[in-house]
Coordinates of C-alpha atoms and ligand atoms in Angstrom, one line a residue:
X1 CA 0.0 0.0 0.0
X2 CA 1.8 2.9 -1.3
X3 CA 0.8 6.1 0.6
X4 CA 2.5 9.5 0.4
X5 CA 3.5 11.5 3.2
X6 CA 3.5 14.9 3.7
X7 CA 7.8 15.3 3.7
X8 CA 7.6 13.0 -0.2
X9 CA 5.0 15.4 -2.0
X10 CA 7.5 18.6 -0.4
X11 CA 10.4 17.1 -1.2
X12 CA 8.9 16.1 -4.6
X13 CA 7.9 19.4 -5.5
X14 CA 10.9 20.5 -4.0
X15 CA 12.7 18.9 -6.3
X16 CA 10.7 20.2 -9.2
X17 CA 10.9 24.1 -8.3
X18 CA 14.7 23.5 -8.0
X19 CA 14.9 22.9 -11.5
X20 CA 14.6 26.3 -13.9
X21 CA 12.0 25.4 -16.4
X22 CA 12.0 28.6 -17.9
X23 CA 12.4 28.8 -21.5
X24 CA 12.7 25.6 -23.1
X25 CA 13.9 23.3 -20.3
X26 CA 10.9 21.5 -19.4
X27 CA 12.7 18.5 -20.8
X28 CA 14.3 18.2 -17.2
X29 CA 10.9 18.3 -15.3
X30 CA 9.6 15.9 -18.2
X31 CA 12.8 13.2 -17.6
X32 CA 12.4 14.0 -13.5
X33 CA 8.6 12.6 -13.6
X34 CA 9.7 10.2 -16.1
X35 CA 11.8 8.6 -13.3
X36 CA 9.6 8.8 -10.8
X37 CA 6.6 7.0 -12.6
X38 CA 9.4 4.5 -13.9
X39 CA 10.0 3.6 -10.2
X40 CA 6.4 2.7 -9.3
X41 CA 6.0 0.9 -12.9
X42 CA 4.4 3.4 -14.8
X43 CA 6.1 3.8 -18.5
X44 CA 5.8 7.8 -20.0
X45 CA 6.3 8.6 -23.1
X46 CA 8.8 11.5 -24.0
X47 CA 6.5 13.8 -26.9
X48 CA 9.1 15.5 -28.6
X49 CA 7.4 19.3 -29.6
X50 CA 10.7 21.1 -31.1
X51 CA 14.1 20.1 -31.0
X52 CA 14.5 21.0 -27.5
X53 CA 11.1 21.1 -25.8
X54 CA 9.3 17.8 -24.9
X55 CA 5.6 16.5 -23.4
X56 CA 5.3 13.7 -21.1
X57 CA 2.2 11.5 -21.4
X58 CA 1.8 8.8 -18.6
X59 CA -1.1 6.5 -18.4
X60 CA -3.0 3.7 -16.1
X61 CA -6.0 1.5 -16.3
X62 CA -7.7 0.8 -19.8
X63 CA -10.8 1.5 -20.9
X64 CA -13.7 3.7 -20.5
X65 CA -14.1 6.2 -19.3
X66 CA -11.2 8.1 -20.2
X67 CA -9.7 10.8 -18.0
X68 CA -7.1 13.4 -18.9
X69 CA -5.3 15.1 -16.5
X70 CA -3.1 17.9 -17.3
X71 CA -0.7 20.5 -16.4
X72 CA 2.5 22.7 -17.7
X73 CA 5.8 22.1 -17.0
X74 CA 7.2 25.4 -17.9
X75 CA 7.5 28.3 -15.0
X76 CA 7.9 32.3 -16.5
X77 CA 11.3 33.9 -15.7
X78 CA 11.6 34.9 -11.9
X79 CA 12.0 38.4 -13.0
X80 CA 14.9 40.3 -11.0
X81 CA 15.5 37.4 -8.1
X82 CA 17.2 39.9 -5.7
X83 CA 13.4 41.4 -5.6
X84 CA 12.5 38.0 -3.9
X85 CA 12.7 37.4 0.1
X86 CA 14.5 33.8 -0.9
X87 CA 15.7 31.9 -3.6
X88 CA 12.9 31.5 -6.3
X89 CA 14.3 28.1 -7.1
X90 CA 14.4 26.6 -3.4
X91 CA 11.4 25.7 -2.0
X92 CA 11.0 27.5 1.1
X93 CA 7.8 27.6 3.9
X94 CA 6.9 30.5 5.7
X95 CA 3.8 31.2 7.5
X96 CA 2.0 27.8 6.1
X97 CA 2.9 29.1 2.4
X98 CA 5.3 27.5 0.2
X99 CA 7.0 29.9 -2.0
X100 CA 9.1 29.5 -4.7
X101 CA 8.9 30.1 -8.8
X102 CA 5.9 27.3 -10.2
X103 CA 5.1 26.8 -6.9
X104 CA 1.3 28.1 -7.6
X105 CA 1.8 28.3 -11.2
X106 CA 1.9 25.2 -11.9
X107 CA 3.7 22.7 -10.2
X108 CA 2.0 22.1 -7.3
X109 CA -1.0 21.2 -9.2
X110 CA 1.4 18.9 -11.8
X111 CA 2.8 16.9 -8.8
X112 CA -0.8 16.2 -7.3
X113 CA -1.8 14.9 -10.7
X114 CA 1.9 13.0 -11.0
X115 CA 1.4 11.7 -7.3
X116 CA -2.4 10.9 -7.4
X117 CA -1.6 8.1 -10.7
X118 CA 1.3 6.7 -8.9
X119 CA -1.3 6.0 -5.5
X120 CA -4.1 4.8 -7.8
X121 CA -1.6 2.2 -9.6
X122 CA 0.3 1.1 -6.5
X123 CA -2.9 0.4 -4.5
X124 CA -5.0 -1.3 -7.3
X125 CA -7.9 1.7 -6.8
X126 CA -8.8 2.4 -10.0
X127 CA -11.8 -0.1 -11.2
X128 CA -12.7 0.7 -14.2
X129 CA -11.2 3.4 -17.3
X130 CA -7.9 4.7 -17.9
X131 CA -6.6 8.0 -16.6
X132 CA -4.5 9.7 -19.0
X133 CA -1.5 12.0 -17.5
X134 CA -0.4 15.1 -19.7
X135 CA 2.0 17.2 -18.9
X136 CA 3.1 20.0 -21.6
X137 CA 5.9 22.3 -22.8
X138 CA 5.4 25.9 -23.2
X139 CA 2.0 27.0 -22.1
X140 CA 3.0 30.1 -21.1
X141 CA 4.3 30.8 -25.0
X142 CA 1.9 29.9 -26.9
X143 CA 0.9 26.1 -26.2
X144 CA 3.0 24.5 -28.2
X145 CA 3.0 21.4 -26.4
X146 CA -0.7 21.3 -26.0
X147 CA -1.3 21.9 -29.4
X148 CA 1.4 18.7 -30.0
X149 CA -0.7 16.5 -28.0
X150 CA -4.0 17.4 -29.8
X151 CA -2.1 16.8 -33.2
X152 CA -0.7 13.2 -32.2
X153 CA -4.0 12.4 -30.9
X154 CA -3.9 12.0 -27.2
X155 CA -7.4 13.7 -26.9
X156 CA -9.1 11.7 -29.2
X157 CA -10.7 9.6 -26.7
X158 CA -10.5 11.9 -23.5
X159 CA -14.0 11.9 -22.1
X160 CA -13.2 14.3 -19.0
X161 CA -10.2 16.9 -18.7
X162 CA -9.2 19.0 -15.9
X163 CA -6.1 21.4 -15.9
X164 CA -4.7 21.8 -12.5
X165 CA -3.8 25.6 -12.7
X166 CA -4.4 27.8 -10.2
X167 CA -8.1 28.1 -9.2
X168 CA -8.4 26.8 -5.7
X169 CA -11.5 28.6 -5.1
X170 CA -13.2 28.4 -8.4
X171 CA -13.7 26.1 -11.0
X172 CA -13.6 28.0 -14.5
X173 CA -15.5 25.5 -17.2
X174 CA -15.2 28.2 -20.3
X175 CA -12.4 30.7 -21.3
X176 CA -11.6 32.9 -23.9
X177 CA -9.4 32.7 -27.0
X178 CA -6.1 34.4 -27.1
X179 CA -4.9 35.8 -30.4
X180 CA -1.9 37.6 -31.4
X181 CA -1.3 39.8 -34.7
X182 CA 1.7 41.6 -35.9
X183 CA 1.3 44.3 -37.9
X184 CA 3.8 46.0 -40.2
X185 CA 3.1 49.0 -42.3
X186 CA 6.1 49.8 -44.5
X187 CA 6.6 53.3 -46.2
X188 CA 9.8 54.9 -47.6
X189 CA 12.2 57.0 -45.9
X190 CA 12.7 60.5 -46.5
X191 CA 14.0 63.9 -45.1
X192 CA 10.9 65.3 -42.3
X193 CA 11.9 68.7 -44.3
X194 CA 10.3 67.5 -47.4
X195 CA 7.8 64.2 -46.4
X196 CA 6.1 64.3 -49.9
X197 CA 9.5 62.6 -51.0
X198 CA 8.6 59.5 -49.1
X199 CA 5.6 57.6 -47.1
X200 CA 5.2 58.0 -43.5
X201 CA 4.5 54.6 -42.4
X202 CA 3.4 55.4 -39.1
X203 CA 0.2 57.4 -40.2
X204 CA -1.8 54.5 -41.7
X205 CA -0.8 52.0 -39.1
X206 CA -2.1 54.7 -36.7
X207 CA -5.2 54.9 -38.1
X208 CA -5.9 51.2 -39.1
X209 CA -5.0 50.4 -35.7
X210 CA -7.6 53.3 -34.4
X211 CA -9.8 51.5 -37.0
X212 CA -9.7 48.3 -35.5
X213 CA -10.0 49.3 -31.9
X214 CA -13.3 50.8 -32.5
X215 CA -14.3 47.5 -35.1
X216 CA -13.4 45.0 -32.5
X217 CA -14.1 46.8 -28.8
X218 CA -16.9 48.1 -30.0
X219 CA -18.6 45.0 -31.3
X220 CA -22.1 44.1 -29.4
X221 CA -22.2 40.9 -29.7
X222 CA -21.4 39.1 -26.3
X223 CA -21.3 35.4 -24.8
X224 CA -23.7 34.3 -21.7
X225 CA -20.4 33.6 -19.9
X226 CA -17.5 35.2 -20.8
X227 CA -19.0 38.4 -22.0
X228 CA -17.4 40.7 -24.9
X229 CA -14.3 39.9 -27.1
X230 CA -11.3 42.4 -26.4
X231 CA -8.3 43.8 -27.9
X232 CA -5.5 45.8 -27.0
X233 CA -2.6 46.7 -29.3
X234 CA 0.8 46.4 -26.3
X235 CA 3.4 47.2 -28.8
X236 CA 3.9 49.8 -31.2
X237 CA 7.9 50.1 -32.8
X238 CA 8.9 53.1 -35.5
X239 CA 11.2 55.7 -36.5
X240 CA 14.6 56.4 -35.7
X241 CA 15.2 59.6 -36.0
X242 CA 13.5 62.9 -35.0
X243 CA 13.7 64.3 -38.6
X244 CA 13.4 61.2 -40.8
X245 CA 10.3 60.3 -42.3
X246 CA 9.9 56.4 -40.6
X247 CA 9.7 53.9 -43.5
X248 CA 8.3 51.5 -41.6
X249 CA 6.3 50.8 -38.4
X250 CA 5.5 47.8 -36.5
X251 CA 2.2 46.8 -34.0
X252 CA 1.4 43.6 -32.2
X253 CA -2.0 43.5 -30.6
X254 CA -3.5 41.1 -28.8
X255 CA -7.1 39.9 -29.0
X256 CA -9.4 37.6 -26.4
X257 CA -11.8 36.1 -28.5
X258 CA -15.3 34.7 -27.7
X259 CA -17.1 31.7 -29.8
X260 CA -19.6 34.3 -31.4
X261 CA -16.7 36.1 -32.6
X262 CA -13.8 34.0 -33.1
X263 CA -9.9 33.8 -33.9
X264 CA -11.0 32.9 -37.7
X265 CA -13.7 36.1 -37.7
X266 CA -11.2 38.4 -36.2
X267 CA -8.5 37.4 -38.7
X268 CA -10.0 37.9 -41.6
X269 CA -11.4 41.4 -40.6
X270 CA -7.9 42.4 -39.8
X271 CA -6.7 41.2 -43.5
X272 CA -10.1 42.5 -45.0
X273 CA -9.3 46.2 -43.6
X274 CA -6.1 46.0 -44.2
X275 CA -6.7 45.7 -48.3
X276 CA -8.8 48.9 -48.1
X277 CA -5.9 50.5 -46.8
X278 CA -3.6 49.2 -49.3
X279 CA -5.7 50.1 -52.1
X280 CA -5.2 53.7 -51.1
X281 CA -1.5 53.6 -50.9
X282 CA -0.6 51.7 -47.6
X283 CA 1.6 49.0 -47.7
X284 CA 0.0 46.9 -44.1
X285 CA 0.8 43.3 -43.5
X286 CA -1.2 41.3 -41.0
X287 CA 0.4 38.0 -39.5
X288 CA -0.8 35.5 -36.5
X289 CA 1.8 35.0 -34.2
X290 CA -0.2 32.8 -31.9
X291 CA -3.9 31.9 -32.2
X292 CA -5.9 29.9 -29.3
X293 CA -9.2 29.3 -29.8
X294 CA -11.3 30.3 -26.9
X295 CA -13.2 26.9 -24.7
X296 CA -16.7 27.2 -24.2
X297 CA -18.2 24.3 -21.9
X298 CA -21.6 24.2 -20.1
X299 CA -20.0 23.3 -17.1
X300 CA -23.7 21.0 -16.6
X301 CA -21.3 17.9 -15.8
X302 CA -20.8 15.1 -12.8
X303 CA -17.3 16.1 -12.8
X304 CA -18.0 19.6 -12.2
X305 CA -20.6 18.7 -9.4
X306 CA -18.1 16.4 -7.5
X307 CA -15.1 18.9 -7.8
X308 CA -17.6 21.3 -6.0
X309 CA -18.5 19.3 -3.4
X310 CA -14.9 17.4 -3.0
X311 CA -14.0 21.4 -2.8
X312 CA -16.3 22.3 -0.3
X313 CA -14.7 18.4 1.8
X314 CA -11.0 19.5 1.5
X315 CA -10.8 23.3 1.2
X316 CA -13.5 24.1 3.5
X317 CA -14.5 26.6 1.1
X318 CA -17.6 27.6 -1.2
X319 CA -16.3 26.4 -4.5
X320 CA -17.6 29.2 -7.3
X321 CA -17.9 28.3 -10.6
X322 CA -17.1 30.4 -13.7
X323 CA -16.0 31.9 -16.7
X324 CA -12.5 33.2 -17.2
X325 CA -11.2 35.9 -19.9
X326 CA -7.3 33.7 -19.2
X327 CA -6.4 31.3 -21.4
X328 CA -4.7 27.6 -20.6
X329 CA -4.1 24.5 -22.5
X330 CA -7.8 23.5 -23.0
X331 CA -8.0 26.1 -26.3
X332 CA -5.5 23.3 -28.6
X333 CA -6.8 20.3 -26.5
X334 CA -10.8 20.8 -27.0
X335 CA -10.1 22.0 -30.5
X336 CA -12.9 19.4 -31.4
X337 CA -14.9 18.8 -28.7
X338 CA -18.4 20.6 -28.1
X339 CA -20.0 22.5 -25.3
X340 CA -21.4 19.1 -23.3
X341 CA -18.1 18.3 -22.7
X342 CA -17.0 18.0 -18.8
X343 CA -14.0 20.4 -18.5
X344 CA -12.5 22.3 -15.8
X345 CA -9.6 24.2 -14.3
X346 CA -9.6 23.5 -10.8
X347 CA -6.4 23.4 -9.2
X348 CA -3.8 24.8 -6.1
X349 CA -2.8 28.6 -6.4
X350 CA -4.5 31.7 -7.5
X351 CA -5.2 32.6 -11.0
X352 CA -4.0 36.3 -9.4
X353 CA -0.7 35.1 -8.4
X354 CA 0.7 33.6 -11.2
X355 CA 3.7 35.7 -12.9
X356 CA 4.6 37.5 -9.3
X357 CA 7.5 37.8 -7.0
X358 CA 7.2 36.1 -3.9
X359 CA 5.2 33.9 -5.7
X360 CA 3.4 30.9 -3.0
X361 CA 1.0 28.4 -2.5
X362 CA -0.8 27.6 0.5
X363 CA 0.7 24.2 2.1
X364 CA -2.3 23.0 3.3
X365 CA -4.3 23.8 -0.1
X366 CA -1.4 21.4 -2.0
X367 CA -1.9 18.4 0.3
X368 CA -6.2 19.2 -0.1
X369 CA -5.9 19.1 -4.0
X370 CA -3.9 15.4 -3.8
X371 CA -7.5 14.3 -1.7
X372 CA -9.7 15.8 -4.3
X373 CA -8.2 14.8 -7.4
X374 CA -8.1 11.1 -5.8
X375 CA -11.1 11.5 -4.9
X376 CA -12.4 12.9 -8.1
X377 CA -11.2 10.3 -10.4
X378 CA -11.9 7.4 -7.6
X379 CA -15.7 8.6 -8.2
X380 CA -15.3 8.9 -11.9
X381 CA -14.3 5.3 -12.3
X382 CA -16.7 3.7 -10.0
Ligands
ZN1 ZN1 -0.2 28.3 -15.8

C-alpha cells in the first residue's frame, strides 16, 4: 500500500521548483517525472514538440471512461530574483505558504496529478477506465505542447479533462481565446523637411489600428459567460530619428476572443481592412503569431458537481464556478470537442498570483488538492 507522506510530496515538489523550467527546459521536469513513474512501474512517453522542448504522457488502467489530466511544465522567468525574500528556485515555507517560482503556477498542481496516478496504480484503486497524465511544454508561449498533443491524438478519446492551474476557489469550465497579430506598415524613408519625397509609415498603421479598436471593442455581440471579445494593441515600434520620415512601423495586438466572434472572424477582418488600406496607398501586412481558440463548456457535468463538493470536503471553502477571460491549455486540447463536454480548471494557487515575485501556494491547499483529485477520479471510475 503505497501512501505519500507529507515530507515526499515537499520534497517532490521541491525537487521540481529547484529545477529552472524557464524557457525551453521543461525536458528536465519531463525526464524527473519520467523517473519517478518508472519507479512505481508506470512507462511515460517523451512527446518530442521542437528540437528541444518535450511532453510527457503517462497512463494507467484501460478502458472507459477516459480521464485526462493535465498540467505545464514550464514556470515564466523569476524576473529580477534579488526582488525576492529567498531563492525562487528553493522551495521555502513560511507562515504555512510555500514559496518558490511554479510553486502556484503550476507545479504544485502537476505533482498532485503526478502523485495521485502513482497511488491509484500502486494500490489497485482504479476499477474501471484509464486515466490519462499530460504534462506540456510551453504553455505560457503559446501552447506549443498542447497543441502537440492534440495533433498526435492524445485527446481523441479523452471523455473528462481538468487542468490543474491555479483556481483553488473556483472552478472555470469556459475561457476565452487568445490571439496575437503583428502588424507592419512599410513606407519609404525621407528627409521630415520634405515628407512628400517618401511615405510616413506610421500614419496608416495609426489609423488602421484606431480602425480596428473601435471595429473589435466596440462590437455588441457578447457570450452568456464570458462576456465581450477584447483587444488591446501592447506594442507599437517606429522611426529612428526625429527628422526622418519612418519607412516602416510595426504593432502587435493582442485579442481575447469569444465563440460568437472567433480567432478565424477576427482574422479575416484584420486582413479584409487592411486591403482597403492598401488600395489607397498603404503598404499593411497582418500575421498571426499565436492563435488559441477560446473553450466554451456548459459546465452541466458530474465532474463539475463532484469537484464542487470534494472542494467544499478538503478546502473548507464555497467552490464558485465560472468563466474566465485567461487562457490555458484546453484552447488546442478541445479543438474538437463541443460544449457538453466535462472540462475544468480546478487546481492549487491563485489565477491572481501567477507571474509574481514572492510567488506561494498555501501548504495545506497542496496536500487538499492530492484528496480531491483522488477522490475525483476514484468517483469517476466507480
Ligand atoms: Zn499556468
Amino acid at each position: 500500500m503505497k501512501q505519500f507522506t507529507e515530507e515526499e510530496k515537499i520534497k517532490i515538489l521541491s525537487d521540481l521548483i529547484a529545477i529552472k523550467s524557464v524557457n525551453e527546459n521543461e525536458i528536465e521536469v519531463a525526464n524527473y517525472l519520467k523517473d519517478l513513474f518508472a519507479q512505481y512501474g508506470i512507462e511515460s512517453t517523451i512527446v518530442p514538440v521542437t528540437d528541444t522542448r518535450v511532453n510527457l504522457v503517462a497512463e494507467i488502467g484501460s478502458g472507459k471512461p477516459v480521464i485526462g489530466i493535465s498540467g505545464h511544465m514550464d514556470v515564466v522567468s523569476a524576473g529580477d530574483e534579488t526582488e525576492w525574500t529567498s531563492d525562487p528556485f528553493t522551495l521555502t515555507e513560511r507562515d504555512g505558504k510555500l514559496y518558490g517560482r511554479g510553486t502556484n503556477d503550476m507545479k504544485a498542481g502537476l505533482v498532485n496529478l503526478a502523485l495521485v496516478m502513482i497511488e491509484l496504480k500502486e494500490n489497485n484503486t482504479l476499477a474501471n477506465g484509464t486515466v490519462r497524465f499530460m504534462a506540456t511544454t510551453g504553455e505560457e508561449v503559446g501552447g506549443a505542447g498542447s497543441k502537440k498533443l492534440y495533433d498526435e491524438g492524445y485527446m481523441e478519446d479523452v471523455e473528462y479533462l481538468w487542468v490543474a492551474e491555479p483556481s483553488h476557489d473556483t472552478i472555470i469550465y469556459s475561457h476565452k481565446g487568445s490571439l496575437n497579430l503583428r502588424i507592419t506598415s512599410i513606407g519609404e524613408a525621407a528627409h521630415s523637411s520634405m515628407p512628400d519625397q517618401g511615405y510616413n509609415a506610421i500614419n496608416p498603421l495609426m489609423k488602421y489600428l484606431l480602425e480596428m479598436d473601435e471595429k473589435l471593442n466596440g462590437d455588441e455581440r457578447k457570450n452568456e459567460v464570458l462576456d465581450k471579445l477584447v483587444m488591446s494593441t501592447t506594442i507599437f515600434n517606429a522611426g529612428n530619428q526625429v527628422n526622418s520620415i519612418p519607412e516602416k512601423a510595426v504593432a502587435e495586438i493582442n485579442v481575447r476572443t469569444i465563440p460568437e466572434f472567433d480567432n478565424e472572424e477576427v482574422i479575416a477582418l484584420f486582413n479584409t481592412i487592411a486591403d482597403t488600406y492598401n488600395q489607397n496607398g498603404a503598404n499593411i501586412k497582418v500575421e498571426v503569431t499565436m492563435s488559441l481558440p477560446s473553450v466554451f463548456t456548459s459546465g452541466q457535468s458530474n465532474m463539475v458537481e463532484l469537484a464542487k463538493e470534494l472542494g467544499k470536503k478538503h478546502l473548507g471553502l464555497d467552490i464558485a464556478v465560472k468563466g474566465s477571460p485567461g487562457v490555458t491549455d484546453a484552447s488546442n486540447l478541445l479543438r474538437d470537442k463541443d460544449e457538453t463536454f466535462p472540462f475544468m480548471m480546478f487546481g492549487p494557487g491563485e489565477t491572481k498570483m501567477a507571474h509574481k515575485t514572492d510567488e506561494y501556494v498555501y501548504k495545506d491547499y497542496y496536500f487538499a488538492f492530492f484528496d480531491i483529485y483522488k477522490e475525483l477520479i476514484i468517483s469517476l471510475t466507480k
